[in-house]
Structure formats: C-alpha cells, structure tokens
Amino acid sequence: MANKRVATELKKPFRLKGEGMFIFLCLLPALLFVAVFTYYPLLRGVVMSFQNYTLFDLLNIHFIGLDNFAGVVTSPDFPRVAMNSFFWVVCSLFFQLLFGLVLALLMRRRFRGRGLYQAFVFFPWAMSGFLIGLIWRWMFNAQFGVINDLLLKTGIIDAPIPFLADGKWAMAAVIMANIWYGVAFFAIMILAALQSIPEELYEAAAMDGAGRFQQLWSVTLPYILPTMLVTILLRVIWILNFPDIIYSMTSGGPAGSTHIFATFMIEKVIFGQDYGQASAIGVIIVLILLLFTVFYVKATRVEKGGDF
Amino acid sequence: MKVSKWLSAVLSLVLSGGLIAGCSQPASNPPASSSGGTGQAGQTITLKMVESITSPQRTELLKEMLAKFEAKNPGIKVDLISPPFEGADQKITQMLMAKEALDVLEVREFNAKQFSMNGFIENLKPYTDKWKNYDQLTDIAKRRATWVDNTPYYIPNGLYQRVLFYRTDWLKEAGLEVPKTWEELLVAAKKLTDPAKNRFGYSFRGGPTGWDYALITIWAYNGTQVDPASAFFLKDGRTVFSTPESLEALTFYKQLYKEASPADSVSWGFQEMVQGFVSGSTAFLIQDPDVIDGAKEKMKEGTWATAPLPIGPSGVAQQVVGGPGWGMTAYSQHKEEAWKLIEFLSDPEQSTTYAKRTSVIPVVKSAAEDEFYKTGYFKPFIDMNAQGQTYIDVSRPVDYKGWGAWQSAADKDIQSYLLDKISAEDLLKQWDQYWTKEKAERK
C-alpha cells in the first residue's frame, strides 16, 4: 500500500513533466520561428550597431565600440529628430484617441447602413501607409492639391499654401495624415470594448437619475479604460516606429524638418549606406520604447485591465 | 499548473520581446532561396536575372526579349526577378550579400564600384575581348562600361541623360526664343511666371536627389576647370565648391527657385516636377528621355518640344550620363550561359529596339543613323553627344567613401539654403571642407 502510494507520488511530477514536455514540443515550431525571424535579426541589429558596417566597404567590418552611437547623438540633426519624434507621437496619439472615441460612440447605436459605414471608417486601417503618404502628398501639393483648391474656393485663403515646403507646415501635414490613418484603429478597439458593456448598467444608472453625460463619465469611460490603456501603449510603439507616411510624403524634408527616428534610420541606410549608424538609431528607439513601456506599465498598472 | 505558468511566462516574454523588436530591424538578410540550376532531365539550365529600373512596360519588354533568347538557346531558361523600382537596388544588394542564386543583374553606375570592391560582380574583360560587338558601343557607353578601374564590369543597356523640355506655345505667346544659357532661361522663366494663373517658369527639383540639379548649375558656371573624371574637384585638385563661380551659381540657383518656380517645389520630386510640366503649370523642365512618352500622352502635339541643356557663362554644360547595364555575379554557377544572355541583350539590333521602346538613349553607334533619332524629340540628345566639347560628360565621385553620407545630407543642405536658413557661403564652405577631407583620406 505504502509502496504504491510512494510510487504514485513519484509518478505524479514525472507525468506532469511528460505533459509539459509534450506541450513544449508542440510550441517548439512557433518558438523557433520567433527566434529565427525576430530575435536573430534583433541581435544582428544590436551587434551591427557596434560595428563599422557600410555597404561601401563590406570587406572591412570591425567593432568600433560606441562610435556609431556617438556619431548619431552628436550629429546636428539629432535634437530636432528627437523633438519631432516626440511631437509626432504625442500629437498623433492624442487626436487619434479623441476622434477614435467619438467615432466609436457614434457607431455604437444601431442605425440604417451601420455596417457599410463601419467598413468605410475602418478602410484606412487596411491600406498601406506608404500609399496613404503618397495620396496626402498630392492632396497637400500647392499647384494641383485638392486641399489648397478647397481652401481657395471657399475663400479662406487667397494664395495657395506650400504646405510641404515649410518645416512647420510640413510637420503639421504629416501628423494630420497620420491622425487620419490611425483613428480607425482606436475606433475598432474602443467599439469592441463598448459593445461588451452590459446594458443593465445603463438602466441602473438611468434609474439613479444619471443623465447622458453622467452615464458616459461614470459607466462607459471606466469600463473601456483598460482597453484604452493597452491600445495607447501599442500605438505609442507603432507610431514611433512608423516611417511610411513621413517617408512617402516628405522624405524627412524640407531641410530635414520632418525627420523622426525611424525615417532618419531609413535615410542612413538608403543614402548613407551606413548600416552601423542605422542600427545604432534602431537600438536607441528600442531603448526609448523599453523605458517608456516600463514606466507606463508601472504608472497605469495595466495588469488590472486585461479586457482582451 | 506550474508548467502552464512557466510556459505562459516564456511565451509572453517571447511575444512581448517580439513586439518591441518588431521595430528596429535593420535590413536583415532574407534566407537564401533554393539555388536555381540544373534540375530537369535534358539538362536545362535556369539563369536568374534581376532588373533594377523596373516599370511594368519595361518588364513586359524584357520578358519578350528573354523569350526570344530562350527560343534561340533551347537549353537555357531565364527567370526574371523584377523588384519594384523604389528600393530595387537595396534589394539587389541584399541578394548579393546573402549570395542568393543570381546570374545576371542590372548594375547602376553608382553601385558598380561598391559591387566590384566587395567582389560581387565579375570582371567581363575575358568575354568582351572575344566579343565582336564591343566596338559597336558608343564612346560614352564604353566609358560607362569601364568606369570602375578601367575594366568592363557591365554592358550598358541604355543611356539616361537630360534635355530641356519647354512649352513652344507659351514662348511664342511671349515672343521669347528658346533659351540657350542658364541666364536666358531665368529671364524667360521669370517672364512666364504668373502665380495668379498658376503658371510658373521652371519645374524646380528641390526634393529627393535635388542636389543633382544644383550641381549641373554649379558645373556650368565653373566650366572647363572642372575635372571630368571626378567632377567635385577641379583640374588643379581643389574642390569645385571653393570657387567664386560656385557662389555665383548658387546665388543664381536661389533666384531661379524664388523668382520663377512654385514655392512648394522645394520639396518636389520626380513625379511633381513632371506633373507640373505636363499639366501646364510650368514652362521649362529638365529631365530624362523617359518623360517624352508621358508628355506625348498628356500634352497636345505642337505645344512642347525638347532642346539641348542650357550652358553656363563658361560656354559649356556638364552632364552626368547615367548608363545602367547588365553584369554578372562573381559567384554564378553558369558564367558561360550568363554571358550568352548579356551578349544577346547587348546585340545592336536588340539593344536599339530596347532603347526605342523604353525611351532611353541608345548605346550602339548604328542608332545615330536611325531616322527615329535624327528627328523630333530625341534629336537634342544625339546632337549633344555629337558636341563633346560643349556638353561634357562628367562623373560624380561615387567611388569615394564619403559619397553616401554626403548624398544623404546634401538635399537637406540645399533645402536649408533655399529656405534662407544658411548662407551660400556657409554651404559651400561646408562642402568644400568635407570633400577636401575626403580627398586627403582616400586610400
């Protein structure tokens, strides 16, 4: 008897181990895939950032310590690139969130043709950012752009504004395009969260005499907050790494005034052919995002959310 | 329980890492594809070929030519890879770095040096020595083929050079002659500028690779003191940016932008400047022959024409004649067959057909006798090439280590100058110092 019990005692963890092994083996292909396609390039990038690695002279690749980082940080463009990246993320995110929330609230109630309308709202999200950049670039064009044309026809301006020829305008223009592109994603996420709020809560709130605004403030917003927090985190990561729109609209110009880290990195690769410095910029982006994520998660305690 | 916790921890770590890593991937090498080679019975050899200046029409044409080649050589099949034009050269570079299966590739003059230095492309001298049609190439085409170390690394397939496109009807209306010099161009362009009518004199290129246009002006002002072999330097060894003529040229260049071009042309790229001309908002455009087709399509016959490039006060105009062409990878397993293909594509008959259909300037001597090039829109190109003393073929210093970094900063510098953020003197001083240092450091 006792022997038997001992045996089962022994067997138990053993069997679990087998099970664990089985699960591990099932996951192995996926783990390998991620390792090969995500971690290997990431490590390569990190290694490259410490190397002299230019296409001009591939036979002369050697470690140069922190020279690439020093080169990037001390370059005259760096402060502006950092500032631009900050504005790019903050302005884009704020308005995307605001408009996304409004859109989601509008699309919540059933109305005729809602499905079609939703499809239209979400459409930008399915398009390539590069293409969107090209479209906006033509729209902002001073000679044949529709935006100037409309402003002229309505009499708001009396001479076309060369949006993409002036640093301040150009930054506003790329942020505008990015807001248009990103609103849909927030709308999708928030709409999903809205649709999971039980109707009873509103009934109860109405019973207690809460008005429309009170209901929004005390029921809707607290309920979708976790979703918003996670979405904001994801969007910060994506927006900071999203060069497509800027690259196809202005290539970082005029005179470098619309460069963010991501476009600055592309320029280093395409024109400068300097993979070492480009990787250094990449590593800087990762560090910024890591720091941000750690603080953000600590500040918002996202683990309370988890509405996914 | 423990297991699932452990697993979820690992998984979340892996996936969140992946999320953050998803951002900063420098161009990673794609895994090498399976090597093309002999496969089927009957020993069919498959060559892999990649083009760089891709456009749908051109790919179509190349496929036609390859079908002819395959019909002539039953044992050889050719797979054409056509990456999108934007970023095609990066793609090709990555293929070469990863030693992907590739036999014939399109080499551009700006990456020929880099490819040969890194041992990616084959020296074609052993083949051209035995090739009967080598002497059929025009002088300019031969210079392009051999411009790296005086060794043929590729056979040009067409020449890209610029001419002046202008509106004949507007000039007539204003009673103006076709401008022959930059000054005349500015006078005419200013006269034709009328913002109220949305009309401007000149399709200015301030956007991507706008430095190219600043340079042709700088060269035209510096004249024959420029060293054609490395045109950022003078024949006496100083940089071209150190002269008073360059200051004059830049001053002129800003005038051209401010007084005769649309304000937002400071950020115009190829598309916008061409659109500006063909849509009837600019009078002058300096561009490649491939614009001719688009202009034919969108503009009325008789409202526009082409003329040779404007010359500077020095009496000359330098031009950089681009000549991409077909080369061979150094690691190709089928070099003989690859050469056969290059030889076929470079055959005078094939080559001229190709040039006509893709609107590039032909590389073979016999084409100059062709009626097609003796008249009409293509005539100025042939005329310019016949006057080598006035229209001087020059090379940029793409074989210097600092070329890439300069190129990535140059547009920014010029835009800053055009938008009055730096002075012409400071800009020139900066470039002068940069290239003096480059020259001193050159191995």
Coordinates of N, CA and C in Angstrom, one line a residue, chain A residues 16-17 19-21 23-24 27 31 34-35 37-39 41-42 44-46 48 52-60 77 80 130 137-138 140-144 160-167 234 237-238 241 249-257 259 264-265 267-273 275 278-279 281-283 285-286 289-290 293, chain B residues 1-3 6-7 10-11 13-29 31 86-87 90 93-94 97 110-111 113-114 117-120 195 198 200 208-209 211 257 262-272 275-277 279 281 398-405 407-409 411-413 415-416 419 421 443:
Chain A
L16 N 3.6 14.8 -15.1 CA 3.5 16.2 -15.4 C 4.6 16.7 -16.3
K17 N 5.8 16.2 -16.0 CA 7.0 16.6 -16.8 C 6.7 16.2 -18.2
E19 N 4.0 15.7 -19.7 CA 2.9 16.6 -20.3 C 3.6 17.9 -20.7
G20 N 4.3 18.4 -19.8 CA 5.0 19.7 -20.0 C 5.9 19.6 -21.3
M21 N 6.6 18.5 -21.3 CA 7.5 18.2 -22.5 C 6.7 18.2 -23.8
I23 N 3.8 19.6 -24.4 CA 3.3 21.0 -24.7 C 4.5 21.8 -25.3
F24 N 5.6 21.6 -24.6 CA 6.8 22.4 -25.1 C 7.1 22.0 -26.5
L27 N 4.9 23.6 -28.9 CA 5.1 25.0 -29.1 C 6.5 25.3 -29.8
L31 N 8.1 28.7 -31.4 CA 9.2 29.4 -30.7 C 10.4 29.6 -31.6
V34 N 9.8 32.3 -34.1 CA 10.0 33.7 -33.5 C 11.5 33.9 -33.3
A35 N 12.2 32.9 -32.8 CA 13.6 33.1 -32.6 C 14.4 33.4 -33.9
F37 N 13.1 34.6 -36.8 CA 12.7 35.7 -37.6 C 12.6 37.0 -36.7
T38 N 12.6 36.9 -35.4 CA 12.5 38.1 -34.6 C 13.8 38.4 -33.9
Y39 N 14.2 37.3 -33.1 CA 15.4 37.6 -32.2 C 16.7 37.6 -33.0
P41 N 17.4 38.6 -36.2 CA 17.6 40.0 -36.7 C 17.8 41.0 -35.6
L42 N 17.1 40.9 -34.5 CA 17.3 41.9 -33.5 C 18.7 41.9 -32.9
R44 N 21.3 40.7 -34.5 CA 22.2 41.1 -35.6 C 22.2 42.6 -35.6
G45 N 21.1 43.2 -35.4 CA 21.0 44.7 -35.4 C 21.8 45.3 -34.3
V46 N 21.7 44.7 -33.1 CA 22.4 45.2 -32.0 C 23.9 45.1 -32.2
M48 N 25.4 44.9 -35.1 CA 25.8 45.8 -36.1 C 26.0 47.2 -35.6
N52 N 31.7 48.9 -37.6 CA 31.8 49.7 -38.8 C 31.2 48.9 -39.9
Y53 N 30.0 49.2 -40.3 CA 29.3 48.3 -41.3 C 28.7 49.2 -42.4
T54 N 29.5 49.5 -43.4 CA 28.9 50.3 -44.5 C 29.0 49.5 -45.8
L55 N 28.0 49.7 -46.6 CA 28.0 49.0 -47.9 C 29.2 49.3 -48.8
F56 N 29.7 50.5 -48.5 CA 30.8 50.9 -49.4 C 32.0 49.9 -49.3
D57 N 32.1 49.4 -48.1 CA 33.3 48.6 -47.8 C 33.0 47.4 -46.9
L58 N 32.3 46.4 -47.5 CA 31.9 45.3 -46.7 C 33.0 44.4 -46.3
L59 N 34.2 44.6 -46.9 CA 35.3 43.7 -46.5 C 36.0 44.2 -45.3
N60 N 35.5 45.3 -44.8 CA 36.2 46.0 -43.7 C 35.2 46.2 -42.5
D77 N 21.6 67.0 -36.5 CA 20.2 66.7 -36.7 C 19.5 66.1 -35.5
R80 N 16.7 67.8 -33.2 CA 15.4 68.1 -33.9 C 14.7 66.7 -34.2
F130 N 2.4 53.7 -46.9 CA 3.2 54.3 -47.9 C 2.3 55.0 -49.0
R137 N 0.4 63.5 -50.0 CA 1.4 64.3 -50.6 C 0.8 65.1 -51.7
W138 N 0.0 64.4 -52.6 CA -0.6 65.1 -53.7 C -1.7 66.0 -53.2
F140 N -1.8 67.7 -50.5 CA -1.2 68.9 -49.9 C -0.4 69.8 -51.0
N141 N -0.2 69.3 -52.1 CA 0.5 70.0 -53.2 C -0.1 71.4 -53.4
A142 N 0.8 72.4 -53.6 CA 0.3 73.7 -53.7 C -0.3 74.0 -55.1
Q143 N 0.2 73.3 -56.1 CA -0.3 73.6 -57.5 C -1.5 72.8 -57.9
F144 N -1.5 71.5 -57.6 CA -2.6 70.7 -58.0 C -3.3 69.9 -56.9
P160 N -2.3 79.9 -52.7 CA -2.1 78.5 -52.2 C -0.9 78.5 -51.1
I161 N -1.1 77.6 -50.1 CA -0.1 77.5 -49.1 C 0.8 76.3 -49.5
P162 N 2.1 76.6 -49.7 CA 3.0 75.5 -50.0 C 3.3 74.6 -48.7
F163 N 2.3 73.7 -48.4 CA 2.4 73.0 -47.1 C 3.7 72.3 -46.9
L164 N 4.2 71.6 -48.0 CA 5.3 70.7 -47.8 C 6.6 71.4 -48.0
A165 N 6.6 72.7 -48.2 CA 7.8 73.5 -48.5 C 8.3 74.2 -47.2
D166 N 7.5 74.1 -46.2 CA 7.8 74.9 -45.0 C 7.8 73.9 -43.8
G167 N 8.9 73.9 -43.0 CA 9.1 72.9 -42.0 C 7.9 72.8 -41.0
L234 N 0.3 50.2 -27.2 CA 0.6 49.6 -28.6 C 0.8 50.7 -29.6
I237 N 4.1 52.5 -29.4 CA 5.2 51.7 -30.0 C 5.1 51.8 -31.5
W238 N 3.9 51.6 -32.1 CA 3.8 51.6 -33.5 C 4.0 53.0 -34.1
N241 N 7.6 53.9 -34.5 CA 8.3 53.1 -35.5 C 7.7 53.2 -36.9
M249 N 5.7 61.1 -47.9 CA 5.2 62.5 -48.0 C 6.3 63.5 -48.2
T250 N 7.3 63.4 -47.4 CA 8.3 64.5 -47.4 C 9.8 63.9 -47.4
S251 N 9.9 62.6 -47.3 CA 11.3 62.0 -47.1 C 12.0 62.7 -46.0
G252 N 11.3 63.2 -45.0 CA 12.0 63.8 -43.9 C 12.3 65.3 -44.1
G253 N 12.0 65.8 -45.3 CA 12.3 67.2 -45.6 C 11.1 68.1 -45.3
P254 N 11.1 69.4 -45.6 CA 12.2 70.1 -46.3 C 13.3 70.4 -45.3
A255 N 14.5 70.3 -45.7 CA 15.7 70.6 -44.9 C 15.7 69.8 -43.6
G256 N 15.2 68.5 -43.7 CA 15.3 67.6 -42.5 C 14.3 67.9 -41.4
S257 N 13.3 68.8 -41.7 CA 12.5 69.3 -40.6 C 11.4 68.3 -40.2
H259 N 12.0 64.9 -40.0 CA 12.6 63.5 -39.7 C 12.2 63.1 -38.3
F264 N 14.9 58.8 -40.1 CA 16.3 59.1 -40.0 C 17.1 57.9 -40.3
M265 N 16.6 56.8 -39.7 CA 17.3 55.5 -39.8 C 17.3 55.0 -41.3
E267 N 17.0 56.8 -43.9 CA 17.9 57.6 -44.7 C 19.3 57.2 -44.6
K268 N 19.7 56.8 -43.4 CA 21.1 56.4 -43.2 C 21.4 55.1 -44.0
V269 N 20.4 54.3 -44.1 CA 20.6 53.0 -44.9 C 20.6 53.3 -46.4
I270 N 19.5 54.0 -46.9 CA 19.3 54.1 -48.3 C 20.4 55.1 -49.0
F271 N 20.6 56.3 -48.4 CA 21.5 57.2 -49.0 C 22.9 57.0 -48.4
G272 N 23.0 56.9 -47.0 CA 24.3 56.9 -46.4 C 24.9 55.5 -46.5
Q273 N 24.1 54.5 -46.7 CA 24.5 53.1 -46.8 C 25.3 52.7 -45.6
Y275 N 25.0 50.9 -42.4 CA 24.1 50.0 -41.6 C 24.5 50.1 -40.1
A278 N 22.7 53.2 -38.7 CA 21.3 53.0 -38.8 C 20.9 52.0 -37.7
S279 N 21.7 51.0 -37.4 CA 21.4 50.1 -36.4 C 21.5 50.7 -35.0
I281 N 20.7 53.8 -34.4 CA 19.4 54.5 -34.2 C 18.3 53.5 -33.8
G282 N 18.3 52.4 -34.4 CA 17.4 51.3 -34.1 C 17.4 51.0 -32.6
V283 N 18.7 50.8 -32.1 CA 18.8 50.4 -30.7 C 18.4 51.5 -29.8
I285 N 16.0 53.6 -30.5 CA 14.5 53.5 -30.5 C 14.0 52.5 -29.5
V286 N 14.7 51.3 -29.6 CA 14.3 50.2 -28.7 C 14.4 50.6 -27.2
L289 N 11.7 53.0 -26.2 CA 10.4 52.3 -26.0 C 10.4 51.4 -24.8
L290 N 11.5 50.7 -24.5 CA 11.6 49.9 -23.3 C 11.4 50.7 -22.0
T293 N 7.8 51.8 -21.9 CA 6.9 50.8 -21.5 C 6.9 50.4 -20.1
Chain B
M1 N -0.2 22.9 -13.4 CA -0.3 24.4 -13.1 C 1.0 25.1 -13.3
K2 N 2.0 24.5 -12.6 CA 3.3 25.2 -12.7 C 3.8 25.3 -14.1
V3 N 3.6 24.2 -14.8 CA 4.0 24.1 -16.2 C 3.4 25.3 -17.0
W6 N 4.8 28.5 -16.3 CA 6.2 28.7 -16.8 C 6.1 28.9 -18.3
L7 N 5.2 28.2 -18.9 CA 5.0 28.3 -20.4 C 4.5 29.7 -20.7
V10 N 7.2 32.2 -20.5 CA 8.1 32.2 -21.6 C 7.5 32.8 -22.8
L11 N 6.3 32.3 -23.1 CA 5.6 32.8 -24.3 C 5.4 34.3 -24.2
L13 N 7.0 36.5 -22.7 CA 8.3 37.1 -22.8 C 8.7 37.2 -24.3
V14 N 8.6 36.0 -25.0 CA 8.9 35.9 -26.4 C 8.1 36.8 -27.2
L15 N 6.8 36.8 -27.0 CA 5.9 37.6 -27.8 C 6.1 39.1 -27.5
S16 N 6.2 39.5 -26.3 CA 6.4 40.9 -26.0 C 7.7 41.4 -26.5
G17 N 8.7 40.5 -26.4 CA 10.0 40.9 -27.0 C 9.9 41.1 -28.5
G18 N 9.1 40.2 -29.1 CA 8.9 40.3 -30.5 C 8.2 41.6 -30.9
L19 N 7.3 42.0 -30.0 CA 6.5 43.2 -30.3 C 7.5 44.4 -30.3
I20 N 8.3 44.5 -29.3 CA 9.3 45.6 -29.3 C 10.3 45.5 -30.3
A21 N 10.7 44.2 -30.6 CA 11.7 44.1 -31.6 C 11.2 44.3 -33.0
G22 N 9.9 44.2 -33.2 CA 9.4 44.4 -34.5 C 9.7 45.7 -35.1
C23 N 10.3 46.6 -34.3 CA 10.5 47.9 -34.8 C 11.8 48.1 -35.5
S24 N 12.9 47.8 -34.8 CA 14.2 48.3 -35.2 C 14.9 47.2 -36.0
Q25 N 14.3 46.6 -36.9 CA 15.1 45.6 -37.6 C 15.8 46.3 -38.7
P26 N 17.1 46.3 -38.7 CA 17.8 46.8 -39.8 C 17.6 45.7 -40.9
A27 N 17.8 46.1 -42.1 CA 17.6 45.2 -43.2 C 18.2 43.9 -42.9
S28 N 17.5 42.9 -42.6 CA 18.1 41.6 -42.3 C 18.1 40.8 -43.6
N29 N 19.1 39.9 -43.6 CA 19.2 39.2 -44.8 C 18.0 38.2 -45.0
P31 N 16.4 34.8 -46.0 CA 17.0 33.5 -46.2 C 17.3 33.2 -47.6
E86 N 11.3 51.5 -56.5 CA 11.7 52.1 -55.2 C 12.4 51.0 -54.4
G87 N 13.7 51.1 -54.2 CA 14.3 50.2 -53.3 C 14.8 48.9 -54.0
Q90 N 18.5 48.3 -53.2 CA 18.8 47.8 -51.9 C 18.5 46.3 -51.9
T93 N 21.3 44.5 -53.6 CA 22.5 44.5 -52.7 C 22.3 43.4 -51.7
Q94 N 21.1 43.3 -51.2 CA 20.9 42.3 -50.2 C 21.0 40.9 -50.7
M97 N 24.6 40.2 -51.0 CA 25.2 40.0 -49.7 C 24.9 38.6 -49.1
F110 N 26.2 54.0 -59.9 CA 26.6 54.4 -58.6 C 26.8 53.2 -57.7
N111 N 26.5 52.0 -58.1 CA 26.8 50.9 -57.2 C 27.9 49.9 -57.8
K113 N 31.0 50.4 -58.4 CA 32.3 50.4 -57.6 C 32.1 49.5 -56.4
Q114 N 31.0 49.8 -55.7 CA 30.7 49.1 -54.5 C 30.6 47.5 -54.7
M117 N 34.1 46.2 -55.6 CA 35.0 46.2 -54.4 C 34.7 45.1 -53.5
N118 N 33.4 44.8 -53.4 CA 33.0 43.7 -52.5 C 33.1 42.3 -53.1
G119 N 33.6 42.3 -54.4 CA 33.7 41.0 -55.1 C 32.4 40.4 -55.4
F120 N 31.3 41.2 -55.7 CA 30.0 40.7 -56.0 C 29.9 40.4 -57.5
P195 N 1.7 83.7 -60.9 CA 1.1 82.9 -59.9 C -0.5 83.0 -60.0
N198 N -1.6 80.5 -62.0 CA -1.0 79.2 -61.6 C 0.0 78.8 -62.7
F200 N 4.1 78.9 -63.8 CA 5.5 79.2 -63.3 C 6.4 78.9 -64.4
P208 N 13.8 64.9 -53.2 CA 14.8 63.8 -53.2 C 15.8 63.9 -54.4
T209 N 17.0 63.8 -54.1 CA 18.2 64.0 -55.1 C 18.1 65.3 -55.9
W211 N 20.0 67.7 -55.2 CA 21.4 68.1 -55.3 C 21.9 68.0 -56.7
Y257 N 14.7 79.6 -58.1 CA 13.7 79.0 -57.2 C 12.7 80.1 -56.8
P262 N 7.4 77.4 -58.4 CA 6.4 77.4 -57.4 C 7.1 77.2 -56.0
A263 N 6.5 77.8 -55.0 CA 7.2 77.8 -53.7 C 7.3 76.4 -53.1
D264 N 6.3 75.5 -53.4 CA 6.5 74.2 -52.8 C 7.4 73.3 -53.6
S265 N 8.0 73.8 -54.7 CA 8.9 72.9 -55.5 C 10.2 72.7 -54.7
V266 N 10.3 73.3 -53.5 CA 11.5 73.0 -52.7 C 11.4 71.5 -52.2
S267 N 10.2 71.0 -52.3 CA 10.1 69.6 -51.9 C 9.7 68.7 -53.0
W268 N 9.7 69.2 -54.2 CA 9.2 68.4 -55.4 C 10.2 67.3 -55.8
G269 N 9.7 66.1 -56.0 CA 10.5 65.0 -56.5 C 10.2 64.8 -58.0
F270 N 10.6 63.7 -58.5 CA 10.4 63.4 -60.0 C 9.0 63.6 -60.4
Q271 N 8.1 62.9 -59.7 CA 6.7 63.0 -60.0 C 6.1 64.4 -60.2
E272 N 6.4 65.2 -59.2 CA 5.8 66.5 -59.1 C 6.3 67.4 -60.2
Q275 N 4.8 66.3 -63.5 CA 3.4 66.6 -63.4 C 3.2 68.1 -63.6
G276 N 4.1 68.9 -63.0 CA 4.0 70.4 -63.2 C 4.1 70.8 -64.7
F277 N 5.0 70.1 -65.4 CA 5.2 70.4 -66.8 C 4.0 69.9 -67.7
S279 N 1.0 69.1 -66.8 CA -0.3 69.6 -66.5 C -0.4 71.0 -66.9
S281 N 1.5 73.7 -65.7 CA 1.7 74.8 -64.8 C 3.2 75.3 -64.8
V398 N 31.4 59.0 -57.0 CA 30.7 57.9 -56.3 C 31.6 56.8 -55.8
D399 N 32.9 56.9 -56.2 CA 33.9 55.9 -55.7 C 34.6 56.4 -54.4
Y400 N 34.1 57.5 -53.8 CA 34.7 57.9 -52.5 C 33.9 57.3 -51.4
K401 N 34.5 57.1 -50.3 CA 33.9 56.5 -49.1 C 32.7 57.4 -48.6
G402 N 33.0 58.7 -48.7 CA 32.0 59.7 -48.1 C 30.9 60.0 -49.0
W403 N 30.8 59.4 -50.2 CA 29.7 59.8 -51.1 C 28.3 59.6 -50.5
G404 N 28.1 58.4 -49.9 CA 26.8 58.1 -49.4 C 26.4 59.1 -48.3
A405 N 27.2 59.4 -47.4 CA 26.9 60.3 -46.3 C 26.6 61.7 -46.9
Q407 N 25.6 62.4 -49.9 CA 24.3 62.4 -50.6 C 23.1 62.5 -49.7
S408 N 23.2 61.8 -48.5 CA 22.1 61.8 -47.6 C 21.9 63.2 -46.9
A409 N 23.0 64.0 -46.9 CA 22.9 65.3 -46.2 C 22.7 66.4 -47.2
D411 N 20.7 67.1 -49.9 CA 19.3 67.6 -50.1 C 18.9 68.6 -49.0
K412 N 19.2 68.1 -47.8 CA 18.9 68.9 -46.6 C 19.6 70.2 -46.6
D413 N 20.9 70.2 -47.0 CA 21.7 71.4 -47.0 C 21.1 72.4 -48.0
Q415 N 18.1 72.5 -49.3 CA 16.8 73.0 -48.9 C 16.9 74.1 -47.8
S416 N 17.9 73.8 -46.9 CA 18.1 74.9 -45.9 C 18.5 76.2 -46.5
L419 N 15.6 77.9 -48.3 CA 14.6 78.4 -47.3 C 15.3 79.4 -46.4
K421 N 17.9 79.4 -44.5 CA 18.4 79.0 -43.1 C 19.9 79.0 -43.0
K443 N 42.3 56.3 -49.7 CA 43.4 55.4 -49.8 C 44.0 55.4 -51.2

